[in-house]
Each structure stands twice: as structure tokens, then as C-alpha cells.
Amino acid sequence: MPSQKPIRVALLGCGTVGTEVVRLLTGQAADLAARVGAPVELAGIAVRKPNKHREVPADLLTTDAAALVASDVDVVVEVIGGIEPARTLLLDALRAGKSVVTANKALLAEHSAELSAAADGSGADLYFEAAVAGAIPLLRPLRESLAGDRITRVMGIVNGTTNFILSGMDSTGASYGETLEEATRLGYAEADPTADVDGFDAASKAAILASLAFHTRVTASDVHREGIASVSAADIAAARALGRTVKLLAICERVTEGDQESVSVRVHPAMIPRSHPLAGVNGAFNAVFVEADAAGEMMFYGQGAGGAPTASAVLGDLVAVARNLVQGGRGPRESAYAGLPARPMGQTPTRYHISLDVADRAGVLSQVAAVFAEHDVSIAAVRQEGRVDDASLVVVTHAATDAALRSTVDKIGGLPVVREVVSVMRVEGEET
Amino acid sequence: MPSQKPIRVALLGCGTVGTEVVRLLTGQAADLAARVGAPVELAGIAVRKPNKHREVPADLLTTDAAALVASDVDVVVEVIGGIEPARTLLLDALRAGKSVVTANKALLAEHSAELSAAADGSGADLYFEAAVAGAIPLLRPLRESLAGDRITRVMGIVNGTTNFILSGMDSTGASYGETLEEATRLGYAEADPTADVDGFDAASKAAILASLAFHTRVTASDVHREGIASVSAADIAAARALGRTVKLLAICERVTEGDQESVSVRVHPAMIPRSHPLAGVNGAFNAVFVEADAAGEMMFYGQGAGGAPTASAVLGDLVAVARNLVQGGRGPRESAYAGLPARPMGQTPTRYHISLDVADRAGVLSQVAAVFAEHDVSIAAVRQEGRVDDASLVVVTHAATDAALRSTVDKIGGLPVVREVVSVMRVEGEET
């Protein structure tokens, strides 16, 4: 259908991802036209400093993003990132009936309700596959392929920087600080690594995943978030001694109590068995496990970031949006009908690994065990090893609420026979 | 939108998958209605022997599938399998403008052109996620998420029966015959296992995957197919000695020679390194690797068969089709614009592992190596081990065409110094 009116695309932002979007759009123009049923044409690229973008056609560059959005374009692709001006620009686009493709996880994790309402108001499409796990097709499977199933759990590694650092600490035994420095030097961590290492990036992604998986509006503020800055070499060593490794996990769980359902959405480091498929996901790769009632367990694995992989996801969405414009119809709308409450972390059952330095004498284990029993925290496994003048005691618990575990650990730390609480960390994956 | 007109569904077939479809449709009715925007209603179930289906509502059962398709239904879900009567029923449905969801890989691998033409003629939807890799969302990612990328390779384990048998042979050292018997006894292989063990099932799936990945019409007859019946305990042992394992792989490759592109689509057993992620896929699980220019390498993993997992994929498609009916619009159409030629297996470069029993004397290696050189087959690795009165010689080649490898092996088998060609098998995965 080469006679079809071209689909005109406004690109907002032209960093690593935007540059790749331009490259793919122009390099594959004939293929894209055949797949869409009409040519897909780049109408303009909004950037802050046009003279910094010599790799894209100069006549397409503009500094006036709002005017570009308001011009005669059919689709707006946003790869600026951050809340503003992206939010205003995309709301303007959607309200004007222009479809939007965005890779902006922070914006979606905060303002998806507003954006979805704007899209529904005008009938425009809102696609955002690139916002989570880069090139890995994950959001489309969640919101379309599994739309007839009941998803119970999504658990994955969705941040490459923290995964690179934890992989590094695991293989070298180095401290968090040393490894972060190395990651920054190699370009795996940004100069200000806060968004990554404090878990903000993963929390945004967890909010998006949970929203789609549970048909419930989940925002970043609903996500319990712990970063990796407090993961010590001792934690890593303790994990290793148990055949485990430490990963920063994003976990979205459906929790059922009686006939009450809620969702627990959290980001925290956790020990997982080395035999777990997520344990083998190293460096900048991402992987996500999904469990659903009928489908069972699934895993999705691939490159979680980077210009070309993210651009691949953007282009897939762009083809979908453009096809809808050519064929008529719309992509899936926001599905938040279930409206499940977010479960506070204090009430969420998880398992814990606790490693203690204790005095090496009779009765220590019984004192420690008594504290667990007192707080109703059931012990799954214990390992005690004598050393020269003290002993190492490792306890892995069954699932208990965070609140119960916290008070248990506080009390144990105060026992005279306990010299040091060496490592306290959540445990995920198979039962030990 | 509870006031919306219900979407009426005809179910054709009610075996393992159909029963689960009924269970999910009725058990999740409220959720499905919320997700679709209208109730999804089962209008009838066509079966051959109604008295054999006591687990589904008797008033829905009919033996007249054609009349059910012709009745006032919006969507036809087909889980009968096989070519006829499925083909005629689905063509009738599509021509009448009724959308179709099918799990029928054999039908799609033979007649997708005809089915797609019927769908395009009336504007109906044709979805078939459940036809390949059961519950794993794979087709939607290929034809939608990666629609803006250039897929170069799809390689995976897509048949659970053969994977169960090969896993079994690997762990016990037993013969193919013994392991097949065990698989049949446990219900992992059918009484007539031909479709699975001879690779027909995997070949149908490979044709479907290649069609979507390469925007080219690929039918089962374009797929080079080798089953697992000739895999011997010696092959498995030879693989093990090299840190490899044997899997039945479906491989779809884009081959570029000069400015000529073609596709190689094949199903055959191959040795892969034990460190390869596909090596860890055991029993009835499926896993598929996808490589694309921009996205890089991705893996999809999950349950490849079974009633509930397959029904999950069917329901996902049903929700998509029903949403399209409610919102207007259509799902993706057949995309076969690229029309790449299928590359004959004789011209397809693959690597080979050859294990020989040879006389243990000077000059053997040079004689064998000369035959390889003569046929322009480059050797990647050699391992020779002396035994009591002969020696074992293992050769792994670089990629060469199947034709060259075949004549090399024929000639080597005829060398007087070669006592026996113990094992000849393709090698996939990382270079050795």
C-alpha cells in the first residue's frame, strides 16, 4: 500500500535511544512501510541543543518541542525521560488525539492515570514497552498474551547498573564502594547513581509491571524500596557460603488472605539460590519471571538497557500504533478495574537469612531460637560453626511478616551472647 | 461496560485444552468481562461424542460443528487439531467475518496463506499464540514487539516429548528405545509418537515461527526435518564427553550472501554446550532464543504444552479478539511481504561433531584431516585418545554446508584406518 498517506512521527529527545530510533526508522524505512501498510516518516526531532546532534538530519531538528507536538504529526515518540516537560508534552499530544510511544518509566510510574485518561478521552494509543526491561518483550505479554489468565507473581532483575555492581561484588569479593567506582569508570553507572543504586529506577518499573499484571493502578509511592548501598561484602560472602547470590529484585505479588486480595510490590536485594535461573543473569542483562494460574511459570530474558535494544522496543510500539492508524482500531487501554489495595511491607511475608557472630558456648542456639519463637517466626534452617573463640550462626526463616522479622532481629542483636549481627537479608527463590 | 452486547464464542473441540478453556472462561467470567469491556459468553461446544464430556455444561454440547460456526457467534475457538475438518470450519468462520483463535499448528503450517486470505477478505481476526510453545508468549512478541526490528535467528526447544526423551537418555545413559518406552508409560509420549519423535510437530512450529520472524510465507514442506529416533546412546555419551548435551532444536535463520537473503528453517538434534541456557531446559518445558539486530539476544521460557498452559494462550488471544470487536479495529494481519526463498539444507552451513573409532597408529589423523581439507571443511577442534588396540578420534568442524559435510563423512567412513563412525551430529550454540 505505497499510496497510503504517511504516518508522521515527532521524536522528543535524541540521546542514546533517540539516535538509535532515528537510525532504525531511516535504515528500515521500506520494511517498516511494508509492515505498517504506510510509510512511517520522521516529521521532526525536538532537542535542547541542535548543534550537539550531528548524526541526525539537521533540517529535522527543533528546540520547540511543544510546537512539534502541535504540528501535523500522528504519533509522538518520547525518549526525553523525567517528569517535565515530558508529562505536559505527552498530555498535549494525547488530548489532541495523537498516539504516544514512550520509554519514560518515571513518568508512567507517577502519572499513568492522567496519561491513560487523556488517551481514553481522545481515543489515542499509549504504548510503553521500552519503559521496562529494554528490548525484552514483557509488557505486551503481560497486558495482552496473559490477559485471559490470572497472574500471581512477577519477579525479576530490571536494573542493569545494580546487577552489574552485585555481580562484580560476588565475583571479586570487593566492597560496594569499590565496585560502584569501577562501574562508574566503565560507564555502567552514571555520575550520580542514585536513581539506580537506591532502587528508584527498579521501583518505577515494578509499579508499571504490577499495574499491568494485576489490573490495578500502582504508583511508585506504593512500592517498598530498598537499594543496594547497604549490601556489604559480608552479605555477599554469607550468601556464597550458602550456595546463594545477592540480586536486586523487583517483586510484584498477589497476596490472598481469606477473600481479601492485595498486591505487594517491592524492590530490595535478596539472596537467591545459585541454581535459580535469575542467579545466572549477569551484568547489564535483565530477566523477569512471571507466574500465572494457568500458564504456570515463564521467564523472559534479554538486554535491559542500551540505545539499540531500547530503540527496538520503541520501534515495535511505533509499528503497532501506526498499524492501528492505518487499519483503524486501538491498542489495549489501561485496565485498572481490579483496584486491589497495596499491601504495606510490614505486613508482607518474606523469608530472611540472618548471619550472627555468637559466643561459642552451650545454650546460645536455644537463646536465639527462643527469640524467633517468641515473635512467631518459624526457622527453616540453622547452621552453626565453631571458630577459635566464637561461632558463626546462620538462620534462615520461613516466611513471616517484615514487622515480625524486624523485631526478632532487634531483640537478637541485643542478646549478650550475640557479638555481632553480620548480615540480615531477605531470601527469595526456592525454599532452602 | 456491563451493558455491552456479549461476545459469543463457539468452541470447536473439548479435549485437554478445550476443557481448560471452558473452565477458565466460566471461572473468570467477571474478570474477562472487565478486561474486554463486554461479557464473553460460551455459545456452544462442538464435540464428536457428547456423552464423553460430563465436565462441561451439557446444554452447550453439539455434534454439529458446522451449524455452530454458522450460528450467531462472533468468535470461533478451534482446539480440534489436524487439518480437516478444522480447515473447512475455520475458513467458513473467517469468510463469514467471524474471528478465529486456534491452537492448530499443523493447519497453520500448511494452510496459513488460505486462512489469512479469508481473514483479510472479511476483516476478521486470526490469532494463534497457542500453536507454538504453549503458554509462552512468543508469537505476539515476534509479530508485534519486534515488528520494528530485524530478526536474524530463532532457535529453540519447542517439543516437550522429544525433550523429555533426550533429557532422559542424557541422565540415565539408556537407549532411545528404552527411554521412549518409559516416556509412553508416563504419558509424555503418545501411543503413536511419530508426530513428536520424527520432528513433524517441531517442524510445523518452526514454519510458523519463521513466517512471523522473517515476514515470509514458510510452510512445513520448507522445513528440513530430522527426528530423534537415530540419536544413539553413543551420541549422547560423545556429547557428554565434550561437555555437551543433545537437544532437538527448531532453528530459523536469516542467511545473507552478497545482497541475496534467504531463510534456513530446520529441525534436527544437535549438541549444545552444557553451559548454554537451552541445555538446562528439561522435561516438558520449552524455551526459545530470538536474536534481532537492535534488540540483541532474548530468551523466552515456560511450559510448552498441557491443557492449562495452552488454554492460557488461547484465552489471551480470545481477549484480544474480543477487545477488537468491542473497540473496533483488527489485530496484525499476515505479513509476508519479504517473500524470502527457503534455503535447501544442502546449502546451509552448520557445524558438525564427528566421533570415530580409528586404528591407533601413526598417520591416522593426517589421513582423516586430509579428507576434511579435500572437501573444504575446516576443523575447529580435534581430540584423539588412545585405547587398548584402537583410538577414539573426535572432530568438531567450523560451519560448512551440509552437502560438504555429508560427503566428507562418507569418505571418512570408507578409510581403512577408520573402524567405525561412532557418532555424527550437528553442533549449535557457542563455538567450541
Coordinates of C-alpha atoms in Angstrom, one line a residue, chain A residues 6-429:
Chain A
P6 CA 2.5 8.6 5.5
I7 CA 2.3 8.3 9.3
R8 CA 4.2 11.4 10.6
V9 CA 6.2 10.9 13.7
A10 CA 7.5 13.5 16.2
L11 CA 10.5 12.4 18.2
L12 CA 11.1 14.1 21.5
G13 CA 14.7 13.7 22.7
C14 CA 17.7 12.4 20.8
G15 CA 20.1 10.9 23.3
T16 CA 21.4 7.3 23.1
V17 CA 17.9 5.8 22.5
G18 CA 16.6 8.6 20.2
T19 CA 19.7 8.4 18.0
E20 CA 19.0 4.7 17.5
V21 CA 15.3 5.3 16.8
V22 CA 16.3 7.7 14.0
R23 CA 18.8 5.2 12.7
L24 CA 16.3 2.3 12.6
L25 CA 13.5 4.5 11.3
T26 CA 15.5 5.6 8.3
G27 CA 17.6 2.5 7.8
Q28 CA 14.5 0.2 7.7
A29 CA 12.1 2.6 6.0
A30 CA 11.0 0.2 3.3
D31 CA 10.5 -2.7 5.8
L32 CA 8.5 -0.5 8.2
A33 CA 6.3 0.8 5.4
A34 CA 5.5 -2.8 4.3
R35 CA 4.8 -3.9 7.9
V36 CA 2.6 -0.9 8.7
G37 CA 0.9 -0.5 5.4
A38 CA 2.0 3.1 5.0
P39 CA 5.3 4.9 5.1
V40 CA 6.5 6.0 8.6
E41 CA 8.0 9.4 8.3
L42 CA 10.1 11.4 10.8
A43 CA 8.5 14.8 10.9
G44 CA 10.8 16.4 13.4
I45 CA 13.2 15.8 16.4
A46 CA 13.0 18.1 19.4
V47 CA 16.3 18.6 21.3
R48 CA 17.7 21.2 23.6
K49 CA 21.0 21.8 21.7
P50 CA 20.7 21.2 18.0
N51 CA 24.4 21.7 17.3
K52 CA 25.1 18.6 19.5
H53 CA 23.3 16.2 17.2
R54 CA 25.3 16.0 14.0
E55 CA 24.4 12.3 13.5
V56 CA 20.7 13.1 12.6
P57 CA 19.4 15.2 9.7
A58 CA 19.8 18.9 10.7
D59 CA 16.6 20.0 8.9
L60 CA 14.5 17.8 11.3
L61 CA 15.9 19.4 14.5
T62 CA 14.0 21.9 16.5
T63 CA 14.2 23.2 20.0
D64 CA 10.4 23.9 20.2
A65 CA 9.0 20.5 21.4
A66 CA 5.6 22.0 22.0
A67 CA 5.3 23.3 18.5
L68 CA 6.4 20.0 17.1
V69 CA 3.8 18.1 19.1
A70 CA 1.1 20.6 18.0
S71 CA 2.2 20.4 14.3
D72 CA 0.7 18.0 11.8
V73 CA 2.0 14.7 13.3
D74 CA 0.2 11.5 14.0
V75 CA 2.4 9.9 16.6
V76 CA 4.7 11.4 19.3
V77 CA 7.7 9.3 20.4
E78 CA 9.1 10.4 23.7
V79 CA 12.6 9.5 24.9
I80 CA 13.5 12.6 27.0
G81 CA 12.9 10.9 30.3
G82 CA 12.0 12.6 33.6
I83 CA 8.6 14.1 34.6
E84 CA 8.6 17.5 33.0
P85 CA 8.5 18.7 30.2
A86 CA 7.6 15.1 29.1
R87 CA 4.4 15.0 31.0
T88 CA 2.9 18.2 29.6
L89 CA 4.0 17.4 26.1
L90 CA 2.5 13.9 26.1
L91 CA -0.7 15.1 27.7
D92 CA -1.0 17.7 25.0
A93 CA -0.3 15.1 22.3
L94 CA -2.9 12.6 23.7
R95 CA -5.5 15.2 24.2
A96 CA -5.1 16.2 20.6
G97 CA -5.7 12.6 19.6
K98 CA -2.1 11.9 18.7
S99 CA -0.8 8.4 19.7
V100 CA 2.1 8.2 22.1
V101 CA 5.0 5.8 22.4
T102 CA 7.2 6.5 25.4
A103 CA 10.1 4.8 27.2
N104 CA 9.6 7.0 30.3
K105 CA 9.3 4.7 33.3
A106 CA 9.4 7.5 35.9
L107 CA 6.6 9.4 34.2
L108 CA 4.4 6.3 33.8
A109 CA 5.0 5.2 37.4
E110 CA 3.8 8.6 38.6
H111 CA 1.2 9.7 36.1
S112 CA -0.2 6.8 34.2
A113 CA -3.7 7.5 35.4
E114 CA -3.6 11.0 33.9
L115 CA -2.0 9.9 30.7
S116 CA -4.4 7.0 30.3
A117 CA -7.4 9.3 30.9
A118 CA -6.1 11.7 28.2
A119 CA -5.6 8.7 25.8
D120 CA -9.1 7.4 26.5
G121 CA -10.6 10.9 26.1
S122 CA -9.4 11.2 22.6
G123 CA -9.1 7.5 21.6
A124 CA -5.4 7.8 21.1
D125 CA -3.0 4.9 21.8
L126 CA -0.5 4.9 24.6
Y127 CA 2.3 2.3 24.3
F128 CA 5.4 2.0 26.6
E129 CA 7.1 -1.4 26.1
A130 CA 10.5 0.3 26.3
A131 CA 9.9 1.6 29.8
V132 CA 10.6 -1.7 31.4
A133 CA 13.4 -4.2 30.6
G134 CA 14.6 -2.5 27.4
A135 CA 14.3 -4.8 24.4
I136 CA 12.6 -7.7 26.3
P137 CA 9.1 -8.0 25.1
L138 CA 7.5 -8.1 28.6
L139 CA 4.7 -5.5 28.8
R140 CA 2.9 -6.8 25.7
P141 CA 2.9 -10.4 27.0
L142 CA 1.6 -9.2 30.4
R143 CA -1.2 -7.0 29.1
E144 CA -2.1 -9.0 26.0
S145 CA -0.9 -12.6 26.0
L146 CA -1.8 -13.2 29.6
A147 CA -5.0 -11.2 29.5
G148 CA -7.0 -14.4 29.9
D149 CA -5.0 -15.7 32.8
R150 CA -4.6 -14.8 36.5
I151 CA -1.1 -13.5 37.1
T152 CA 0.1 -14.2 40.7
R153 CA 3.7 -13.1 40.7
V154 CA 6.2 -11.1 38.7
M155 CA 9.8 -11.2 39.9
G156 CA 12.9 -10.0 38.1
I157 CA 16.1 -8.2 37.7
V158 CA 15.1 -5.0 35.9
N159 CA 18.1 -2.7 36.6
G160 CA 21.4 -3.3 34.8
T161 CA 23.6 -1.0 36.9
T162 CA 22.8 -2.6 40.2
N163 CA 23.1 -6.0 38.7
F164 CA 26.5 -5.2 37.3
I165 CA 27.6 -4.0 40.8
L166 CA 26.2 -7.0 42.6
S167 CA 27.7 -9.4 40.0
G168 CA 31.0 -7.7 40.5
M169 CA 30.9 -7.8 44.3
D170 CA 30.1 -11.5 44.0
S171 CA 32.9 -12.4 41.7
T172 CA 35.7 -10.2 43.3
G173 CA 34.6 -10.1 47.0
A174 CA 35.2 -6.3 46.8
S175 CA 33.1 -3.8 48.8
Y176 CA 30.1 -2.0 47.4
G177 CA 32.0 1.3 47.3
E178 CA 34.9 -0.1 45.3
T179 CA 32.6 -1.9 42.9
L180 CA 30.4 1.2 42.3
E181 CA 33.6 3.2 41.5
E182 CA 34.6 0.5 39.0
A183 CA 31.1 0.5 37.4
T184 CA 31.2 4.3 37.1
R185 CA 34.6 4.2 35.5
L186 CA 33.4 1.6 32.9
G187 CA 30.2 3.6 32.2
Y188 CA 27.8 1.1 33.8
A189 CA 26.8 3.6 36.5
E190 CA 26.0 7.3 36.0
A191 CA 28.0 10.1 37.7
D192 CA 25.0 10.4 40.1
P193 CA 24.0 6.8 40.5
T194 CA 21.1 7.5 43.0
A195 CA 18.3 6.5 40.7
D196 CA 19.8 3.1 40.1
V197 CA 21.5 2.1 43.3
D198 CA 18.8 3.4 45.6
G199 CA 16.2 1.4 43.6
F200 CA 14.2 4.3 42.2
D201 CA 14.5 3.0 38.7
A202 CA 13.6 -0.5 39.6
A203 CA 10.7 0.8 41.7
S204 CA 9.2 2.7 38.8
K205 CA 9.4 -0.5 36.7
A206 CA 7.9 -2.6 39.4
A207 CA 5.0 -0.1 39.6
I208 CA 4.4 -0.5 35.9
L209 CA 4.7 -4.3 36.0
A210 CA 2.3 -4.6 38.9
S211 CA -0.3 -2.3 37.3
L212 CA -0.4 -4.4 34.2
A213 CA -0.2 -7.8 36.0
F214 CA -2.9 -7.1 38.5
H215 CA -5.2 -4.7 36.6
T216 CA -4.7 -2.2 39.4
R217 CA -3.2 1.3 39.4
V218 CA 0.1 1.0 41.2
T219 CA 2.4 4.1 41.5
A220 CA 6.0 4.4 42.6
S221 CA 4.9 5.5 46.0
D222 CA 3.1 2.1 46.5
V223 CA 6.4 0.3 46.0
H224 CA 8.5 -0.6 49.0
R225 CA 12.1 0.3 48.0
E226 CA 15.5 -0.7 49.4
G227 CA 18.6 0.0 47.4
I228 CA 21.9 -1.9 47.3
A229 CA 24.2 0.7 49.1
S230 CA 23.9 -1.3 52.3
V231 CA 24.8 -4.6 50.8
S232 CA 28.2 -5.5 52.3
A233 CA 30.9 -7.8 51.3
A234 CA 29.9 -9.8 54.4
D235 CA 26.4 -10.2 53.0
I236 CA 27.8 -11.5 49.7
A237 CA 30.2 -13.9 51.5
A238 CA 27.3 -15.1 53.7
A239 CA 25.2 -15.8 50.6
R240 CA 28.1 -17.6 48.9
A241 CA 28.6 -19.8 51.9
L242 CA 25.0 -21.0 51.5
G243 CA 25.2 -21.5 47.7
R244 CA 23.4 -18.3 47.1
T245 CA 24.0 -15.0 45.4
V246 CA 22.6 -11.5 46.0
K247 CA 20.4 -9.7 43.4
L248 CA 18.3 -6.6 43.5
L249 CA 14.8 -7.9 42.8
A250 CA 11.6 -6.2 41.7
I251 CA 8.8 -8.3 43.1
C252 CA 5.1 -7.9 42.4
E253 CA 2.9 -10.4 44.3
R254 CA -0.8 -11.0 44.6
V255 CA -1.5 -11.8 48.2
T256 CA -4.7 -13.6 49.2
E257 CA -5.9 -13.6 52.8
G258 CA -9.4 -15.1 53.2
D259 CA -11.4 -13.5 50.4
Q260 CA -9.2 -10.3 50.6
E261 CA -6.7 -9.8 47.8
S262 CA -4.0 -7.2 47.9
V263 CA -0.7 -6.6 46.0
S264 CA 2.7 -6.5 47.4
V265 CA 5.1 -4.5 45.3
R266 CA 8.7 -4.2 46.4
V267 CA 12.3 -3.7 45.4
H268 CA 15.0 -5.0 47.6
P269 CA 18.2 -7.0 47.5
A270 CA 17.7 -10.7 48.2
M271 CA 19.7 -13.9 48.3
I272 CA 18.6 -16.4 45.7
P273 CA 20.0 -19.9 45.2
R274 CA 22.8 -20.1 42.7
S275 CA 20.8 -22.7 40.8
H276 CA 17.9 -20.3 40.3
P277 CA 17.7 -19.0 36.7
L278 CA 17.9 -15.4 37.9
A279 CA 21.3 -16.1 39.5
G280 CA 22.9 -16.6 36.1
V281 CA 21.7 -13.2 34.9
N282 CA 24.9 -11.2 35.0
G283 CA 26.0 -7.7 34.1
A284 CA 23.6 -5.5 32.2
F285 CA 21.1 -8.2 31.3
N286 CA 17.6 -8.3 32.7
A287 CA 15.3 -11.2 33.3
V288 CA 11.8 -11.5 34.6
F289 CA 9.9 -14.4 36.0
V290 CA 6.1 -14.4 35.6
E291 CA 3.8 -16.9 37.3
A292 CA 0.1 -17.3 36.3
D293 CA -2.5 -19.7 37.4
A294 CA -3.0 -21.5 34.1
A295 CA 0.2 -20.7 32.2
G296 CA 2.5 -21.6 35.1
E297 CA 6.0 -20.2 35.3
M298 CA 7.6 -18.3 32.5
M299 CA 10.8 -16.4 32.1
F300 CA 11.8 -13.5 29.8
Y301 CA 15.4 -12.7 29.3
G302 CA 17.4 -10.1 27.3
Q303 CA 19.1 -6.8 27.2
G304 CA 17.5 -4.4 29.7
A305 CA 19.0 -1.2 28.5
G306 CA 21.2 0.5 25.9
G307 CA 20.4 2.6 22.9
A308 CA 19.7 -0.1 20.3
P309 CA 17.7 -2.6 22.5
T310 CA 15.5 0.2 23.9
A311 CA 15.0 1.6 20.4
S312 CA 13.9 -1.9 19.2
A313 CA 11.1 -1.8 21.8
V314 CA 10.2 1.8 20.8
L315 CA 10.0 0.8 17.1
G316 CA 7.8 -2.2 17.9
D317 CA 5.4 0.1 19.6
L318 CA 5.6 2.6 16.8
V319 CA 4.7 -0.1 14.3
A320 CA 1.7 -1.2 16.4
V321 CA 0.5 2.4 16.8
A322 CA 1.0 3.1 13.1
R323 CA -0.9 -0.1 12.1
N324 CA -3.8 0.9 14.3
L325 CA -3.9 4.3 12.5
V326 CA -3.8 2.6 9.1
Q327 CA -6.3 -0.3 9.9
G328 CA -8.4 1.6 12.4
G329 CA -8.8 0.5 16.0
R330 CA -6.9 0.9 19.1
G331 CA -4.4 -0.9 21.3
P332 CA -5.3 -2.1 24.8
R333 CA -6.4 0.6 27.2
E334 CA -5.5 1.0 30.8
S335 CA -7.0 -1.9 32.7
A336 CA -7.3 -0.9 36.4
Y337 CA -10.7 -2.4 37.2
A338 CA -9.4 -4.7 39.9
G339 CA -8.3 -1.8 42.1
L340 CA -6.5 -4.0 44.6
P341 CA -5.0 -2.3 47.7
A342 CA -1.3 -2.1 48.1
R343 CA -0.1 -4.2 51.0
P344 CA 2.3 -2.4 53.4
M345 CA 5.8 -4.0 53.6
G346 CA 5.4 -4.5 57.4
Q347 CA 2.6 -7.0 56.6
T348 CA 4.2 -8.7 53.7
P349 CA 5.6 -12.2 54.4
T350 CA 9.1 -12.8 53.2
R351 CA 11.9 -15.1 54.3
Y352 CA 15.1 -13.9 55.9
H353 CA 18.7 -15.0 56.2
I354 CA 20.4 -13.9 59.4
S355 CA 24.1 -14.4 60.0
L356 CA 25.4 -13.9 63.5
D357 CA 28.7 -14.0 65.4
V358 CA 28.0 -15.6 68.7
A359 CA 29.8 -16.8 71.7
D360 CA 30.8 -20.4 71.3
R361 CA 29.2 -21.9 74.4
A362 CA 26.3 -24.1 75.3
G363 CA 22.8 -22.6 75.3
V364 CA 23.4 -20.0 72.6
L365 CA 21.3 -21.6 70.0
S366 CA 18.4 -22.1 72.4
Q367 CA 18.5 -18.4 73.4
V368 CA 18.5 -17.3 69.8
A369 CA 15.8 -19.8 68.9
A370 CA 13.7 -18.7 71.8
V371 CA 13.6 -15.1 70.4
F372 CA 12.4 -16.4 67.0
A373 CA 9.7 -18.5 68.7
E374 CA 8.6 -15.5 70.8
H375 CA 8.0 -13.5 67.7
D376 CA 6.3 -16.4 65.9
V377 CA 8.9 -16.6 63.3
S378 CA 9.5 -20.1 62.2
I379 CA 13.0 -21.3 61.5
A380 CA 13.6 -23.2 58.2
A381 CA 17.3 -24.0 58.6
V382 CA 20.2 -23.4 61.1
R383 CA 23.9 -23.8 60.7
Q384 CA 26.3 -23.3 63.5
E385 CA 30.1 -23.5 63.1
G386 CA 32.6 -23.2 65.9
R387 CA 35.7 -21.0 65.3
V388 CA 38.6 -20.2 67.6
D389 CA 36.8 -18.3 70.3
D390 CA 33.4 -17.7 68.9
A391 CA 31.0 -19.3 66.5
S392 CA 29.1 -18.4 63.4
L393 CA 25.3 -19.0 63.5
V394 CA 23.2 -18.8 60.3
V395 CA 19.5 -18.9 60.5
V396 CA 17.1 -19.0 57.5
T397 CA 13.5 -18.4 58.4
H398 CA 10.2 -19.5 56.9
A399 CA 8.0 -16.7 55.5
A400 CA 7.0 -14.2 58.2
T401 CA 6.0 -10.6 58.1
D402 CA 8.6 -8.0 57.8
A403 CA 7.5 -6.4 61.1
A404 CA 7.9 -9.7 63.0
L405 CA 11.3 -10.3 61.4
R406 CA 12.5 -6.8 62.2
S407 CA 11.6 -7.0 65.9
T408 CA 13.2 -10.5 66.1
V409 CA 16.4 -9.2 64.7
D410 CA 16.4 -6.2 67.0
K411 CA 16.0 -8.4 70.0
I412 CA 18.6 -10.9 68.9
G413 CA 21.1 -8.1 68.3
G414 CA 20.7 -7.2 72.0
L415 CA 21.4 -10.7 73.4
P416 CA 24.6 -10.7 75.4
V417 CA 25.7 -14.0 73.6
V418 CA 25.4 -12.3 70.2
R419 CA 28.6 -10.5 69.4
E420 CA 27.6 -9.1 66.0
V421 CA 24.7 -9.3 63.6
V422 CA 26.9 -9.9 60.5
S423 CA 24.2 -10.0 57.8
V424 CA 20.5 -9.7 57.5
M425 CA 19.0 -10.2 54.1
R426 CA 15.8 -11.3 52.5
V427 CA 15.7 -14.7 50.8
E428 CA 13.8 -15.4 47.5
G429 CA 13.6 -18.3 45.1

